Coordinates of N, CA and C in Angstrom, one line a residue:
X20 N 49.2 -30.7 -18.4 CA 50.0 -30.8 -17.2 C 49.8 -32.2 -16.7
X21 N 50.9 -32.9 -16.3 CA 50.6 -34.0 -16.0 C 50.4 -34.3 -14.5
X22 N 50.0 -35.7 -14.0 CA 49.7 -35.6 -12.7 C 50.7 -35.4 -11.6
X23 N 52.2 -35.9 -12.0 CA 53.3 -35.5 -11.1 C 53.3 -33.9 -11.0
X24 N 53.2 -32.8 -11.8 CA 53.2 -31.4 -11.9 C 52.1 -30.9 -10.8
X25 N 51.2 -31.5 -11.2 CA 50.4 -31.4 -10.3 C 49.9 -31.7 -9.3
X26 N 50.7 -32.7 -8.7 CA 51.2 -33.2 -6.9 C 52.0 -32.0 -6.5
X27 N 53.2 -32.1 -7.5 CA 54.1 -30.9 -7.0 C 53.8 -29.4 -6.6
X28 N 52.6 -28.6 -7.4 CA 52.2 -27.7 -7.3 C 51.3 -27.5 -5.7
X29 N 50.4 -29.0 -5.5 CA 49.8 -29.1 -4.6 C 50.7 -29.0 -2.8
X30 N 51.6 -29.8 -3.2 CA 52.6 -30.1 -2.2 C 52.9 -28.4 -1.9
X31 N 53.6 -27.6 -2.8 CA 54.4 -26.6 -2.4 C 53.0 -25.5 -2.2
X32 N 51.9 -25.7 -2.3 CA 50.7 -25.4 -1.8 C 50.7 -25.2 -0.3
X33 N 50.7 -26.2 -0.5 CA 50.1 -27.3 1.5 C 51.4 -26.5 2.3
X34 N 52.6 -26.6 1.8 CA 53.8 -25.8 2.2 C 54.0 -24.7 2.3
X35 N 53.7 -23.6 1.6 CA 53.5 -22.0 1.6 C 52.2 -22.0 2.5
X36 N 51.3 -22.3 2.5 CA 50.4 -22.4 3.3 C 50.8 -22.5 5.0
X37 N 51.2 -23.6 5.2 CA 51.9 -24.4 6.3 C 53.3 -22.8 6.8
X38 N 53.6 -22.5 6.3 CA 54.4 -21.4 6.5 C 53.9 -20.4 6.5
X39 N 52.9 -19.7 6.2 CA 52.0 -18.4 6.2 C 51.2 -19.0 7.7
X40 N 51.0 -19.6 7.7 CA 50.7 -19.8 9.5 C 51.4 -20.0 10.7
X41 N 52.6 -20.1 10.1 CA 53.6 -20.2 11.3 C 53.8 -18.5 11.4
X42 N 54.4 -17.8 9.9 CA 54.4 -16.4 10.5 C 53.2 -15.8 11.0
X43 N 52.1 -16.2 10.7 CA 51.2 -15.5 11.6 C 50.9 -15.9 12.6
X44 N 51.1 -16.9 13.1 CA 51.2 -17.4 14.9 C 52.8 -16.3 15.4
X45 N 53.7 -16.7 15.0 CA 54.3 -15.5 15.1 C 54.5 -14.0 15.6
X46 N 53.1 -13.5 15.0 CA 52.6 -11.9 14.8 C 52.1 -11.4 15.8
X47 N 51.9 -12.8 16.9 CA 51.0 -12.5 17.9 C 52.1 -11.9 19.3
X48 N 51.4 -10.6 19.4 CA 51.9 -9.2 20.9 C 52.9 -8.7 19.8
X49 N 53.5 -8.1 18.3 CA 54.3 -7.8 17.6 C 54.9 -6.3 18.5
X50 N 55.7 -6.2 18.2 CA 56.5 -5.3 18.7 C 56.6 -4.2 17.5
X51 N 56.7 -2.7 17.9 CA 57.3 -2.0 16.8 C 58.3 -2.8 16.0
X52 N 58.9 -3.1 16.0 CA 60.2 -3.2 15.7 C 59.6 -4.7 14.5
X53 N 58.9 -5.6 15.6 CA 58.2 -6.7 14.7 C 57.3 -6.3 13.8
X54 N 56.9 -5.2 14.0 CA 55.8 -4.8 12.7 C 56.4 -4.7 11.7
X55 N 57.6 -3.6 11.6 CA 58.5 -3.4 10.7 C 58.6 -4.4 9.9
X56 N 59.4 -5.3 10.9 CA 59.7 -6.7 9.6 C 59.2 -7.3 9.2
X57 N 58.1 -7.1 9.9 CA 56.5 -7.9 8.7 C 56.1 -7.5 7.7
X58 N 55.9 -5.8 7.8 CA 55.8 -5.2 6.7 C 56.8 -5.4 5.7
X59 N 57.9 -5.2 5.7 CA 59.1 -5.2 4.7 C 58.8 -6.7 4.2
X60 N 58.6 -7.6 5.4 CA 58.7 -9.5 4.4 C 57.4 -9.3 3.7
X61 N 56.1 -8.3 3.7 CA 55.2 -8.6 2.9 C 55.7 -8.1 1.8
X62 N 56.1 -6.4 1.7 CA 56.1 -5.8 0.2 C 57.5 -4.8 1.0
X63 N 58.5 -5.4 0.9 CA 60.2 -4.2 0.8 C 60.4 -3.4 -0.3
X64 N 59.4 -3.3 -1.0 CA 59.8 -2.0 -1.7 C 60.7 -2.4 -3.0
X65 N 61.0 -3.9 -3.4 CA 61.8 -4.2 -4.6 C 61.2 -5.2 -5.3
X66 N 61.5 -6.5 -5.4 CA 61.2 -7.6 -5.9 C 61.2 -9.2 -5.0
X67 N 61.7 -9.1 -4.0 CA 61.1 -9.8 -3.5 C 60.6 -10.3 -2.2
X68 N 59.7 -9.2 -1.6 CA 58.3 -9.5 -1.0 C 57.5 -10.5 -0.7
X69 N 57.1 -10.9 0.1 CA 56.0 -11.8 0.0 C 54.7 -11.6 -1.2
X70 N 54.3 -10.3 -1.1 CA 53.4 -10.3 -2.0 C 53.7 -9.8 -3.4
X71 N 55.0 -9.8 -3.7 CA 55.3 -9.8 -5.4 C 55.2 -11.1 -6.0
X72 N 55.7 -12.1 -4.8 CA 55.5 -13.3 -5.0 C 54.4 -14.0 -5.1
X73 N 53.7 -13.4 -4.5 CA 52.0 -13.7 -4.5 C 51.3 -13.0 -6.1
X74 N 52.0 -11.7 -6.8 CA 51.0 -11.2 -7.7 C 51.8 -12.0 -8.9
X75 N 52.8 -12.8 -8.8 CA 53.8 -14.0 -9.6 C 52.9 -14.9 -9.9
X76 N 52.3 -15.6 -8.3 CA 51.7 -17.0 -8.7 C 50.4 -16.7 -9.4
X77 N 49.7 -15.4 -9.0 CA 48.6 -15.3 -9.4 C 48.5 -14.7 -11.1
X78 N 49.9 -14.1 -11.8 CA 49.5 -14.0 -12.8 C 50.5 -15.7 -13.7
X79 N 50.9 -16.4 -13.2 CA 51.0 -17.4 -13.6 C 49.9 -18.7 -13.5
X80 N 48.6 -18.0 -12.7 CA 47.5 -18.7 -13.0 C 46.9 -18.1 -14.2
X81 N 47.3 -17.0 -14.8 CA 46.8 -16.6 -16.3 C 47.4 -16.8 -17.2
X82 N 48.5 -17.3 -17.4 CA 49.2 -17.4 -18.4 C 48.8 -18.5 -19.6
X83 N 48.7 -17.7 -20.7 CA 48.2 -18.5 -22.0 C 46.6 -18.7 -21.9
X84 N 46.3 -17.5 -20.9 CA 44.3 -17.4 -20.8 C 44.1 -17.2 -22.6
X85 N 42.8 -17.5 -23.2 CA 42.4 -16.3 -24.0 C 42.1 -15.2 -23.3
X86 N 42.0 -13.8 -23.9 CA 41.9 -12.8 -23.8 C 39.9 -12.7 -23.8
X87 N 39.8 -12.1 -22.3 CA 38.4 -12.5 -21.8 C 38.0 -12.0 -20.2
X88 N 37.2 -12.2 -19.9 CA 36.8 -11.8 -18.2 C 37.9 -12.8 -17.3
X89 N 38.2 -13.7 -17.5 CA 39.1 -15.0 -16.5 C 40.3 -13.8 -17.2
X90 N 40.7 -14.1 -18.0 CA 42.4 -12.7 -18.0 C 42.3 -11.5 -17.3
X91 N 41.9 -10.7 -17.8 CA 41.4 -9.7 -17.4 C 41.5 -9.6 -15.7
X92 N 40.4 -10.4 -15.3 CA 40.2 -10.2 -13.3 C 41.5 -10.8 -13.0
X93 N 42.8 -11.8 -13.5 CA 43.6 -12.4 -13.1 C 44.3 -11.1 -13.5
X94 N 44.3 -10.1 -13.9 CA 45.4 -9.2 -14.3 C 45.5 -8.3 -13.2
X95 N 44.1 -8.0 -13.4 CA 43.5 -7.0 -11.8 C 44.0 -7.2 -10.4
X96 N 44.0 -8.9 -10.5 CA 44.3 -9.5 -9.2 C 45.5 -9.1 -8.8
X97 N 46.4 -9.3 -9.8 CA 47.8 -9.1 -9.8 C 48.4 -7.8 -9.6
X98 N 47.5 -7.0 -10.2 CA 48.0 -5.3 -10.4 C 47.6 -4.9 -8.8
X99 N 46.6 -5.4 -8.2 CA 46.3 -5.2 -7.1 C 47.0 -5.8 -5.7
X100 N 47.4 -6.6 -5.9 CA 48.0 -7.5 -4.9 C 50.0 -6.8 -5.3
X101 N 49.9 -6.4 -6.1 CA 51.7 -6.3 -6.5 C 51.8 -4.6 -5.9
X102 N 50.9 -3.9 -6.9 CA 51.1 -2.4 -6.9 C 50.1 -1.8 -5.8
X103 N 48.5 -2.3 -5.4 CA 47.9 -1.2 -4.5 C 48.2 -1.4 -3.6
X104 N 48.5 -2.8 -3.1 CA 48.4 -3.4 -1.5 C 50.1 -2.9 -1.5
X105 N 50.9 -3.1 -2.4 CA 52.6 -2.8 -1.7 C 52.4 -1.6 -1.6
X106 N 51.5 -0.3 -2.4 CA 52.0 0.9 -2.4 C 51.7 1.2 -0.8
X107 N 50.1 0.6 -0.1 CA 49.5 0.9 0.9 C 50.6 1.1 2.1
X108 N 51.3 -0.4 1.6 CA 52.2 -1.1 3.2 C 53.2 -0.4 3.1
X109 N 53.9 0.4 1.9 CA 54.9 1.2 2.1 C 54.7 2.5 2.2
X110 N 53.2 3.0 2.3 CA 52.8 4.4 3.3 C 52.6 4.1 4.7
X111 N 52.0 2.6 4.7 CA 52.1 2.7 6.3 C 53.3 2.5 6.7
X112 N 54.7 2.0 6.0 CA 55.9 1.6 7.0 C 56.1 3.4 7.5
X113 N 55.8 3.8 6.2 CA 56.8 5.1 6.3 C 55.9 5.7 7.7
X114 N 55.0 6.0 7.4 CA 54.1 6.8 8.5 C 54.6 5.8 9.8
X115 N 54.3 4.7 9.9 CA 54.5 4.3 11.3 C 56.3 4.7 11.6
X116 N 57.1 4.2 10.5 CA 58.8 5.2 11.2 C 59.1 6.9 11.1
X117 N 57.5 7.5 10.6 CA 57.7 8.8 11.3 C 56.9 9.0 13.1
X118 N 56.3 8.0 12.8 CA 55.8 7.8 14.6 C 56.2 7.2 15.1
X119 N 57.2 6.2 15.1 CA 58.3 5.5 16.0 C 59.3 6.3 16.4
X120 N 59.9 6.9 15.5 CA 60.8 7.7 15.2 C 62.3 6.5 14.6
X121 N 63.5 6.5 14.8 CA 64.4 5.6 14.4 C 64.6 4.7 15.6
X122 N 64.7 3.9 14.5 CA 64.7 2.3 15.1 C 66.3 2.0 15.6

């Protein structure tokens, strides 16, 4: 990888970063209604979520691993951040819009 790839990676770093803090200054007194759409921008139930996008970058930190403990926990990482944490936030949407009732 060369050193411009790797400014550019850094930059859009410093930037997804710089934006994951503004929505969470954001989050602050959330409202039913705000929780909702937090939930859905983390994991909506399709393809693109905040955290599908997150189990993206993180299995594109594995890509072309050998096959080993560094593959392997990056797989986990991803299986965990894509599939356990979305399945969680889409029991809690559901349960919190059977306690809200309709929005």
């Amino acid at each position: 990888m060369n050193g411009e790839k790797t400014e550019r990676i850094r930059r859009a770093a410093a930037e997804a970063h710089t934006a994951l803090q503004r929505l969470t200054a954001a989050t602050a007194g959330l409202t039913p209604e705000g929780r909702t759409v937090l939930l859905e921008a983390l994991h909506d139930g399709k393809t693109d979520g905040l955290l599908v996008l997150l189990g993206g970058l993180i299995t594109a930190a594995g890509e072309e691993l050998p096959e080993g403990e560094a593959a392997e926990d990056i797989d986990e990482a991803t299986a965990y951040v894509e599939d356990y944490a979305g399945q969680r936030l889409a029991r809690a949407r559901a349960a919190l819009t059977t306690q809200e009732g309709p929005t």
